[in-house]
Amino acid sequence: MDSVTQIVLGAAVGEAVLGKKIGNKAMALGAIAGTIPDLDVLSSHFTDTVTALEIHRGFTHSIVFAVVFGLLFGWLLSLWDKRASLKEWSWFWFLCFVTHPLLDAHTTWGTQLFWPLDIRLAYKNIFVIDPLYTLPFLVFLILAMLQKRGSIKRRKFNNLGLIVSSAYMLLTIVLKGITYSKFESALKKQKIAYSALETKPSPLNTILWTANVETDDAFLIGDYSFFDTKPIRFYPHPKNHEALGDLAEYDKVQRLIKITQGWYTVSEKEEGIYLNDLRFGMMSVDPQAEKYAFSFLIEKTGNEVTVTEEEKDTRDAKKLLGDLWTRIKGN
């Protein structure tokens, strides 16, 4: 999830664990803890694109990290603030750290919660930024901050924030199940043979959902809004994997393909060969568009291959937001 959401979650968890003993400091330290796992993004400044992608939401988003650094930070804070014991401080940091990846596991990218095992949990039931999850949570947290330490109202507001946000998360799982069955039914009615189906919410909401469908030589992309009145339509995106040629034999390209979990197409453009990660959709609400959220230029120089992520165009993002609101209202 986005940084603001993780800060709010960390602050709320911190308050729930030690707020009664140390007051607003619990929220402040919890908010800091909520940002620490995402420091893995700094790896992009020291490594190549593919390695940075592999590192993201890996070790720092694992139970191992939460345990090891929970104990370390717990020990350090127990030396500084004696109002809580070593056990209490360690439990505080562990919970603030581990709830971060547990939340991220609900997004499309997912997390390696069980690192070093090569297992990535990605439930794909909420977008990385969802105002309906974050804003009520933030309001209850602010209301809790305004109350006296240890007061019943303070604990009640904080608990309400945790309960309401968790209830909404459960709702998104139900909505995912409903839309998944809608896509399955549409594929069956249209007699489309497929080998895999994945669904995810579109940006900033859980009303409009998109589906990636794998067939023999193409991926089909379709969308469905709860306000739709017309049948779901699926649009083909040829895999074109053969366009990689001998590039597919290089380790860096194989690792990039592994990151996409096989959900990728290849585009041939004037600038070169692009590998498009379909898991994150497109920079458009039009399923026929060819502007993907994540595309990687693959270039070969001598015996070396370089992978460069295509830069985002802010104009595409602005247009997407406007078109998204129109599409959510139904077809």
Coordinates of C-alpha atoms in Angstrom, one line a residue:
M1 CA 0.0 0.0 0.0
D2 CA 1.0 3.6 -0.3
S3 CA 3.2 5.3 2.4
V4 CA 0.3 7.3 3.9
T5 CA -1.7 4.2 4.5
Q6 CA 1.2 2.3 6.0
I7 CA 2.0 5.2 8.3
V8 CA -1.6 5.3 9.5
L9 CA -1.6 1.5 10.1
G10 CA 1.7 1.6 11.9
A11 CA 0.5 4.5 14.1
A12 CA -2.8 2.7 15.0
V13 CA -1.0 -0.6 15.8
G14 CA 1.5 1.3 17.9
E15 CA -1.3 3.0 19.8
A16 CA -3.1 -0.3 20.4
V17 CA 0.0 -1.9 21.8
L18 CA 1.7 0.8 23.9
G19 CA -0.5 3.9 23.7
K20 CA -1.8 3.5 27.2
K21 CA 1.8 3.6 28.6
I22 CA 3.6 6.1 26.4
G23 CA 0.9 8.2 24.8
N24 CA 1.4 9.9 21.4
K25 CA 5.0 8.5 21.3
A26 CA 3.4 5.1 20.5
M27 CA 1.7 6.6 17.4
A28 CA 4.8 8.5 16.3
L29 CA 7.1 5.4 16.6
G30 CA 4.4 3.2 15.0
A31 CA 4.2 5.6 12.1
I32 CA 8.0 5.4 11.6
A33 CA 7.9 1.6 11.8
G34 CA 5.2 1.7 9.1
T35 CA 7.6 3.2 6.7
I36 CA 10.8 1.2 7.4
P37 CA 10.0 -1.9 5.4
D38 CA 9.5 0.3 2.3
L39 CA 13.1 1.5 2.5
D40 CA 13.9 -1.4 0.2
V41 CA 13.0 0.9 -2.7
L42 CA 16.4 2.6 -2.2
S43 CA 18.0 -0.4 -3.8
S44 CA 17.1 1.0 -7.2
H45 CA 19.9 3.6 -6.6
F46 CA 22.5 0.9 -6.2
T47 CA 21.4 -2.0 -8.4
D48 CA 20.0 -2.7 -11.8
T49 CA 16.3 -2.6 -12.6
V50 CA 15.7 -6.3 -12.4
T51 CA 17.6 -6.8 -9.1
A52 CA 15.7 -3.9 -7.6
L53 CA 12.4 -5.5 -8.6
E54 CA 13.5 -8.7 -7.0
I55 CA 14.5 -7.0 -3.8
H56 CA 11.2 -4.9 -3.5
R57 CA 8.9 -6.4 -0.9
G58 CA 11.3 -9.2 -0.2
F59 CA 13.4 -9.4 3.0
T60 CA 12.1 -6.2 4.6
H61 CA 8.5 -7.5 4.1
S62 CA 9.1 -10.8 5.8
I63 CA 8.4 -12.4 9.1
V64 CA 12.1 -12.9 9.5
F65 CA 12.7 -9.2 9.3
A66 CA 9.8 -8.5 11.7
V67 CA 11.3 -10.9 14.3
V68 CA 15.0 -9.9 14.0
F69 CA 14.5 -6.2 13.8
G70 CA 11.6 -6.3 16.2
L71 CA 14.0 -7.7 18.8
L72 CA 16.8 -5.2 17.9
F73 CA 14.6 -2.1 18.0
G74 CA 12.8 -3.4 21.1
W75 CA 16.1 -3.8 22.9
L76 CA 17.3 -0.3 21.8
L77 CA 14.0 1.4 22.9
S78 CA 14.0 -0.5 26.2
L79 CA 17.3 1.2 27.0
W80 CA 15.9 4.6 26.2
D81 CA 12.4 4.4 27.6
K82 CA 11.8 2.4 30.7
R83 CA 8.1 2.9 30.8
A84 CA 7.8 -0.4 28.8
S85 CA 9.7 -3.6 29.3
L86 CA 12.0 -5.3 26.7
K87 CA 9.2 -7.8 25.9
E88 CA 6.6 -5.0 25.4
W89 CA 8.9 -3.0 23.2
S90 CA 9.9 -6.0 21.1
W91 CA 6.2 -7.0 20.7
F92 CA 5.5 -3.3 19.7
W93 CA 8.1 -3.3 16.9
F94 CA 7.3 -6.8 15.7
L95 CA 3.6 -6.0 15.3
C96 CA 4.3 -2.7 13.6
F97 CA 6.7 -4.4 11.2
V98 CA 4.6 -7.5 10.4
T99 CA 1.3 -5.8 9.8
H100 CA 3.0 -3.8 7.0
P101 CA 3.6 -6.8 4.7
L102 CA 0.3 -8.4 5.8
L103 CA -1.5 -5.4 4.3
D104 CA 0.7 -5.3 1.2
A105 CA -0.1 -9.0 0.6
H106 CA -3.6 -7.9 -0.5
T107 CA -2.2 -5.8 -3.4
T108 CA -1.2 -7.0 -6.9
W109 CA 2.6 -6.9 -6.2
G110 CA 2.2 -8.9 -3.0
T111 CA 5.0 -9.7 -0.5
Q112 CA 7.6 -12.4 0.3
L113 CA 6.2 -12.8 3.8
F114 CA 8.0 -16.2 4.2
W115 CA 11.4 -15.0 2.8
P116 CA 13.8 -16.7 2.1
L117 CA 11.3 -19.1 0.6
D118 CA 10.5 -18.0 -3.0
I119 CA 6.8 -17.5 -2.3
R120 CA 5.0 -14.3 -3.0
L121 CA 1.6 -13.7 -1.5
A122 CA -0.6 -11.5 -3.6
Y123 CA -4.3 -11.7 -3.0
K124 CA -5.0 -8.8 -5.5
N125 CA -8.2 -7.5 -3.8
I126 CA -7.2 -3.9 -3.3
F127 CA -5.3 -1.3 -5.2
V128 CA -2.1 0.2 -3.7
I129 CA -4.0 3.5 -3.1
D130 CA -7.6 3.2 -2.0
P131 CA -9.2 6.2 -0.3
L132 CA -12.1 4.2 1.1
Y133 CA -9.6 2.2 3.1
T134 CA -7.3 5.0 4.2
L135 CA -9.4 8.1 4.8
P136 CA -11.8 6.6 7.5
F137 CA -8.8 5.0 9.1
L138 CA -7.0 8.4 9.2
V139 CA -10.0 10.2 10.6
F140 CA -10.4 7.8 13.5
L141 CA -6.6 8.0 14.2
I142 CA -6.7 11.8 14.4
L143 CA -9.8 11.6 16.7
A144 CA -7.8 9.2 18.9
M145 CA -4.8 11.6 19.0
L146 CA -7.0 14.4 20.3
Q147 CA -8.0 12.4 23.4
K148 CA -6.1 12.1 26.6
R149 CA -3.7 9.2 27.1
G150 CA -5.3 6.1 28.5
S151 CA -8.9 7.5 28.1
I152 CA -11.7 5.2 26.9
K153 CA -12.5 7.4 24.0
R154 CA -8.9 7.3 22.8
R155 CA -8.8 3.5 22.7
K156 CA -12.3 3.4 21.2
F157 CA -11.5 5.7 18.3
N158 CA -8.3 3.8 17.6
N159 CA -10.0 0.5 17.7
L160 CA -12.8 1.8 15.4
G161 CA -10.2 2.8 12.9
L162 CA -8.7 -0.8 12.9
I163 CA -12.1 -2.4 12.8
V164 CA -13.5 -0.2 10.0
S165 CA -10.4 -0.6 7.8
S166 CA -10.3 -4.4 8.4
A167 CA -14.0 -4.7 7.6
Y168 CA -13.5 -2.8 4.3
M169 CA -10.6 -5.1 3.5
L170 CA -12.9 -8.1 4.1
L171 CA -15.5 -6.5 1.8
T172 CA -12.9 -6.2 -1.0
I173 CA -12.3 -9.9 -0.8
V174 CA -16.0 -10.5 -1.1
L175 CA -16.2 -8.1 -4.1
K176 CA -13.3 -9.9 -5.7
G177 CA -15.1 -13.2 -5.4
I178 CA -18.3 -11.8 -7.0
T179 CA -16.4 -10.2 -9.9
Y180 CA -14.3 -13.3 -10.4
S181 CA -17.5 -15.3 -10.9
K182 CA -18.8 -12.6 -13.3
F183 CA -15.7 -13.0 -15.5
E184 CA -15.9 -16.8 -15.3
S185 CA -19.5 -16.7 -16.4
A186 CA -18.8 -14.3 -19.3
L187 CA -16.0 -16.5 -20.5
K188 CA -18.3 -19.6 -20.4
K189 CA -21.1 -17.9 -22.2
Q190 CA -18.7 -16.7 -24.9
K191 CA -17.2 -20.2 -25.2
I192 CA -13.7 -18.9 -24.7
A193 CA -11.2 -21.6 -23.8
Y194 CA -8.5 -20.3 -21.3
S195 CA -5.8 -21.7 -19.1
A196 CA -5.7 -19.0 -16.4
L197 CA -7.7 -16.2 -15.0
E198 CA -6.6 -13.4 -12.7
T199 CA -8.7 -10.4 -11.5
K200 CA -7.8 -7.2 -9.7
P201 CA -9.5 -3.8 -8.9
S202 CA -8.8 -0.8 -11.0
P203 CA -6.9 2.2 -9.5
L204 CA -8.4 3.9 -6.4
N205 CA -11.6 1.9 -6.1
T206 CA -13.2 -1.5 -5.8
I207 CA -16.2 -0.9 -8.1
L208 CA -14.4 -1.4 -11.4
W209 CA -12.4 -4.7 -11.8
T210 CA -10.2 -6.0 -14.6
A211 CA -9.4 -9.5 -15.7
N212 CA -6.4 -11.0 -17.4
V213 CA -7.2 -14.2 -19.2
E214 CA -4.5 -16.5 -20.7
T215 CA -5.2 -18.3 -23.9
D216 CA -2.8 -20.3 -26.1
D217 CA -1.3 -17.3 -28.1
A218 CA -2.7 -14.2 -26.4
F219 CA -3.9 -12.6 -23.2
L220 CA -7.4 -11.3 -23.1
I221 CA -8.2 -8.3 -21.0
G222 CA -11.7 -7.3 -19.9
D223 CA -13.3 -5.1 -17.3
Y224 CA -16.5 -5.1 -15.2
S225 CA -18.1 -2.4 -13.1
F226 CA -20.9 -3.1 -10.6
F227 CA -22.9 -0.5 -12.5
D228 CA -22.5 -2.2 -15.9
T229 CA -25.6 -3.1 -17.9
K230 CA -23.9 -4.6 -21.0
P231 CA -22.1 -7.9 -21.3
I232 CA -18.4 -8.1 -20.5
R233 CA -16.1 -7.9 -23.5
F234 CA -12.6 -9.3 -23.8
Y235 CA -9.9 -7.9 -26.0
P236 CA -6.8 -9.8 -27.2
H237 CA -3.2 -8.8 -26.6
P238 CA -0.9 -11.2 -28.5
K239 CA 1.8 -12.7 -26.4
N240 CA 4.4 -12.3 -29.1
H241 CA 6.9 -14.0 -26.9
E242 CA 8.9 -15.3 -29.9
A243 CA 9.9 -11.6 -30.6
L244 CA 12.4 -11.9 -27.8
G245 CA 14.5 -14.2 -29.9
D246 CA 17.9 -15.0 -28.4
L247 CA 17.3 -12.3 -25.7
A248 CA 15.1 -14.8 -23.9
E249 CA 18.3 -16.9 -23.2
Y250 CA 19.9 -14.2 -21.0
D251 CA 19.7 -14.5 -17.3
K252 CA 18.4 -11.0 -16.7
V253 CA 15.5 -11.5 -19.1
Q254 CA 14.6 -14.9 -17.6
R255 CA 14.6 -13.2 -14.2
L256 CA 12.3 -10.5 -15.5
I257 CA 10.0 -13.0 -17.0
K258 CA 9.9 -14.9 -13.6
I259 CA 9.0 -11.6 -11.9
T260 CA 5.9 -11.2 -14.2
Q261 CA 4.9 -14.8 -13.3
G262 CA 4.4 -15.4 -17.0
W263 CA 1.8 -12.6 -17.4
Y264 CA 3.7 -10.6 -20.1
T265 CA 3.6 -9.6 -23.7
V266 CA 6.4 -8.4 -26.0
S267 CA 6.1 -5.3 -28.1
E268 CA 8.3 -4.4 -31.1
K269 CA 8.8 -0.6 -31.3
E270 CA 11.2 1.7 -33.1
E271 CA 13.2 2.1 -29.8
G272 CA 13.5 -1.7 -29.5
I273 CA 12.0 -4.7 -27.7
Y274 CA 9.7 -4.0 -24.8
L275 CA 8.5 -6.6 -22.3
N276 CA 5.1 -5.6 -20.8
D277 CA 4.0 -6.8 -17.3
L278 CA 0.3 -7.3 -17.6
R279 CA -0.3 -7.9 -13.9
F280 CA -0.6 -4.1 -13.2
G281 CA -2.8 -3.3 -16.2
M282 CA -2.6 -0.3 -18.5
M283 CA -2.4 3.4 -18.3
S284 CA -5.9 3.5 -19.8
V285 CA -9.4 2.2 -19.0
D286 CA -9.6 1.1 -22.7
P287 CA -8.8 -2.7 -22.7
Q288 CA -7.6 -2.3 -26.3
A289 CA -4.9 0.3 -25.4
E290 CA -1.3 -0.7 -25.6
K291 CA 0.1 1.7 -23.0
Y292 CA 1.0 -0.6 -20.1
A293 CA 1.6 0.5 -16.5
F294 CA 4.9 -1.4 -16.5
S295 CA 7.0 -1.8 -19.7
F296 CA 10.7 -2.6 -19.8
L297 CA 13.0 -1.8 -22.7
I298 CA 15.4 -4.7 -23.3
E299 CA 18.7 -3.8 -25.1
K300 CA 21.6 -5.9 -26.1
T301 CA 25.1 -4.4 -26.3
G302 CA 27.8 -7.0 -27.2
N303 CA 27.3 -9.9 -24.7
E304 CA 25.5 -7.7 -22.2
V305 CA 21.7 -7.1 -21.8
T306 CA 20.3 -4.0 -20.1
V307 CA 16.7 -3.7 -18.9
T308 CA 15.2 -0.2 -18.4
E309 CA 11.8 0.6 -17.1
E310 CA 9.8 2.9 -19.4
E311 CA 9.1 6.3 -17.8
K312 CA 5.6 7.2 -17.0
D313 CA 3.9 10.1 -18.7
T314 CA 2.0 12.3 -16.2
R315 CA -0.4 13.2 -19.0
D316 CA -1.4 9.5 -19.3
A317 CA -2.1 9.4 -15.5
K318 CA -4.2 12.6 -15.6
K319 CA -6.3 11.2 -18.5
L320 CA -6.6 7.9 -16.7
L321 CA -8.2 9.5 -13.6
G322 CA -10.8 11.3 -15.7
D323 CA -11.6 8.3 -17.9
L324 CA -11.7 6.0 -14.8
W325 CA -14.5 8.0 -13.2
T326 CA -16.6 7.8 -16.4
R327 CA -16.0 4.0 -16.7
I328 CA -16.8 3.2 -13.1
K329 CA -20.3 4.6 -13.6
G330 CA -21.0 1.7 -16.0
N331 CA -21.0 0.9 -19.7

